[in-house]
Amino acid sequence: MVDGAFNNFQIFHDKGQILMFVGSHGDKAGEFNLPAGIYIDRNNRVYVGDQLNHRVQVFQFLGGS
C-alpha cells in the first residue's frame, strides 16, 4: 500500500499484519515526494511511482518465508 501523506509504502503479511514501512520524505534513494502508485513484478521487485520527484524507484526485498 502506498501512503502519499506519509511518503512511504507498507508491506503486509498475507493475513493482513503490517510487516514494515519503507520510505520517508525527501529526494534521495528510498525517499519519496508523493508516492502515487505501486507494482510488484513476478520476481518480487517493487516499483513505486514517486510523483513529485519524477521517477520510479525499484526495490528488491530478500528474505525467507
PDB file of C-alpha atoms in Angstrom, residues 3 13 21 23 35 40 42:
ATOM      1  CA  ASP A   3       0.772   6.343   1.529  1.00  0.00           C
ATOM      2  CA  HIS A  13       1.762 -10.244   5.662  1.00  0.00           C
ATOM      3  CA  PHE A  21       7.130   0.767   6.431  1.00  0.00           C
ATOM      4  CA  GLY A  23      10.494   5.350   2.874  1.00  0.00           C
ATOM      5  CA  PRO A  35       4.411   8.235  -3.882  1.00  0.00           C
ATOM      6  CA  ILE A  40       5.095  -5.865  -7.902  1.00  0.00           C
ATOM      7  CA  ARG A  42       6.818 -11.759 -10.883  1.00  0.00           C
TER       8      ARG A  42
END
